[in-house]
Short mmCIF file of C-alpha atoms in Angstrom, two decimals:
data_model
loop_
_atom_site.label_atom_id
_atom_site.label_comp_id
_atom_site.label_asym_id
_atom_site.label_seq_id
_atom_site.Cartn_x
_atom_site.Cartn_y
_atom_site.Cartn_z
CA MET A 258 -34.98 -6.40 25.16
CA SER A 259 -37.69 -4.55 23.25
CA LYS A 260 -39.04 -5.65 19.91
CA GLU A 261 -37.71 -2.43 18.37
CA ALA A 262 -34.18 -3.14 19.63
CA ILE A 263 -34.30 -6.67 18.26
CA GLU A 264 -35.45 -5.36 14.87
CA VAL A 265 -32.63 -2.82 14.70
CA PHE A 266 -30.08 -5.48 15.69
CA ARG A 267 -31.43 -7.73 12.93
CA GLU A 268 -31.24 -4.86 10.45
CA CYS A 269 -27.54 -4.44 11.34
CA ILE A 270 -26.57 -8.10 10.80
CA PRO A 271 -25.54 -7.74 7.12
CA LEU A 272 -23.45 -4.68 7.99
CA PHE A 273 -21.75 -6.51 10.87
CA GLN A 274 -21.04 -9.46 8.59
CA ALA A 275 -19.53 -7.18 5.94
CA LEU A 276 -17.36 -5.46 8.54
CA SER A 277 -16.25 -8.69 10.23
CA ASP A 278 -13.77 -9.72 7.53
CA PRO A 279 -10.19 -8.45 8.05
CA TYR A 280 -9.60 -8.04 4.30
CA ARG A 281 -12.71 -5.86 3.97
CA GLN A 282 -11.54 -3.88 6.99
CA ASP A 283 -8.20 -3.35 5.23
CA ILE A 284 -9.98 -2.14 2.09
CA ILE A 285 -12.08 0.28 4.13
CA LEU A 286 -8.98 1.62 5.87
CA MET A 287 -7.22 1.98 2.51
CA LEU A 288 -10.13 3.92 1.06
CA SER A 289 -10.44 6.02 4.23
CA GLU A 290 -7.20 7.73 3.27
CA GLY A 291 -9.35 9.69 0.83
CA GLU A 292 -8.15 8.58 -2.57
CA ALA A 293 -10.52 6.60 -4.79
CA LEU A 294 -8.83 3.43 -6.02
CA THR A 295 -9.34 0.89 -8.80
CA VAL A 296 -9.49 -2.85 -8.16
CA ASN A 297 -5.95 -3.14 -9.54
CA GLU A 298 -4.64 -0.42 -7.22
CA ILE A 299 -6.24 -2.11 -4.22
CA THR A 300 -4.86 -5.49 -5.33
CA GLU A 301 -1.33 -4.04 -5.51
CA LYS A 302 -1.58 -3.01 -1.85
CA THR A 303 -2.75 -6.43 -0.59
CA SER A 304 -1.82 -10.08 -0.79
CA LEU A 305 -5.17 -10.99 -2.37
CA SER A 306 -5.92 -11.78 -5.99
CA ARG A 307 -7.89 -9.41 -8.20
CA PRO A 308 -10.98 -11.70 -8.17
CA ALA A 309 -10.82 -11.83 -4.36
CA ILE A 310 -10.66 -8.03 -4.13
CA SER A 311 -13.60 -7.77 -6.55
CA HIS A 312 -15.57 -10.17 -4.37
CA HIS A 313 -14.88 -8.14 -1.22
CA LEU A 314 -15.72 -4.89 -3.01
CA LYS A 315 -19.04 -6.36 -4.13
CA ILE A 316 -19.91 -7.21 -0.53
CA LEU A 317 -18.92 -3.72 0.59
CA ARG A 318 -20.93 -2.19 -2.25
CA ASP A 319 -23.98 -4.36 -1.49
CA ASN A 320 -23.85 -3.07 2.08
CA GLN A 321 -23.49 0.54 0.95
CA LEU A 322 -19.98 0.92 2.34
CA VAL A 323 -18.31 1.81 -0.97
CA GLN A 324 -19.42 3.51 -4.15
CA ILE A 325 -18.16 3.32 -7.72
CA GLU A 326 -17.36 6.14 -10.08
CA GLN A 327 -16.78 5.26 -13.72
CA LYS A 328 -14.05 7.32 -15.41
CA GLY A 329 -13.45 6.16 -18.95
CA THR A 330 -12.69 2.45 -18.75
CA HIS A 331 -11.74 2.57 -15.07
CA ARG A 332 -13.99 2.07 -12.06
CA TYR A 333 -12.89 3.94 -8.96
CA TYR A 334 -14.01 2.82 -5.51
CA SER A 335 -14.39 5.19 -2.60
CA LEU A 336 -16.03 5.07 0.82
CA ALA A 337 -19.74 5.73 1.09
CA ILE A 338 -20.43 5.07 4.75
CA ASP A 339 -23.12 7.63 5.55
CA SER A 340 -26.07 5.22 5.49
CA SER A 341 -24.12 2.62 7.48
CA LEU A 342 -23.18 5.20 10.10
CA GLU A 343 -26.82 6.24 10.40
CA LEU A 344 -27.83 2.61 10.91
CA LEU A 345 -25.19 2.15 13.62
CA LYS A 346 -26.28 5.40 15.31
CA LYS A 347 -29.86 4.13 15.23
CA LEU A 348 -28.71 0.93 16.92
CA ILE A 349 -26.84 2.81 19.64
CA ILE A 350 -29.79 5.12 20.33
CA THR A 351 -32.20 2.18 20.39
CA VAL A 352 -30.01 0.22 22.81
CA GLU A 353 -29.59 3.27 25.06
CA HIS A 354 -33.34 3.84 25.23
CA HIS A 355 -34.68 0.28 25.31
CA CYS A 356 -32.10 -1.91 27.02
#
């Protein structure tokens, strides 16, 4: 495997880790329906506590999978997957060309 392919794989590790959790996958699928949701709205649709949802949202936000929009006193979360998709496309292209 080329050095470039290894570097791209390593660059993807945090994204893979963020996507590996079933609860985070559920949150992503919830947000993929198009409507921005608050932590409380997400909590109502899961079996997790509010602090647990906040923790998962932080991981998703740190990995640029969700974004926050502040409206008054509420914070609305929505998908922001463009940079992650570009990284995954880069990985696929690199693997196709170098492996």
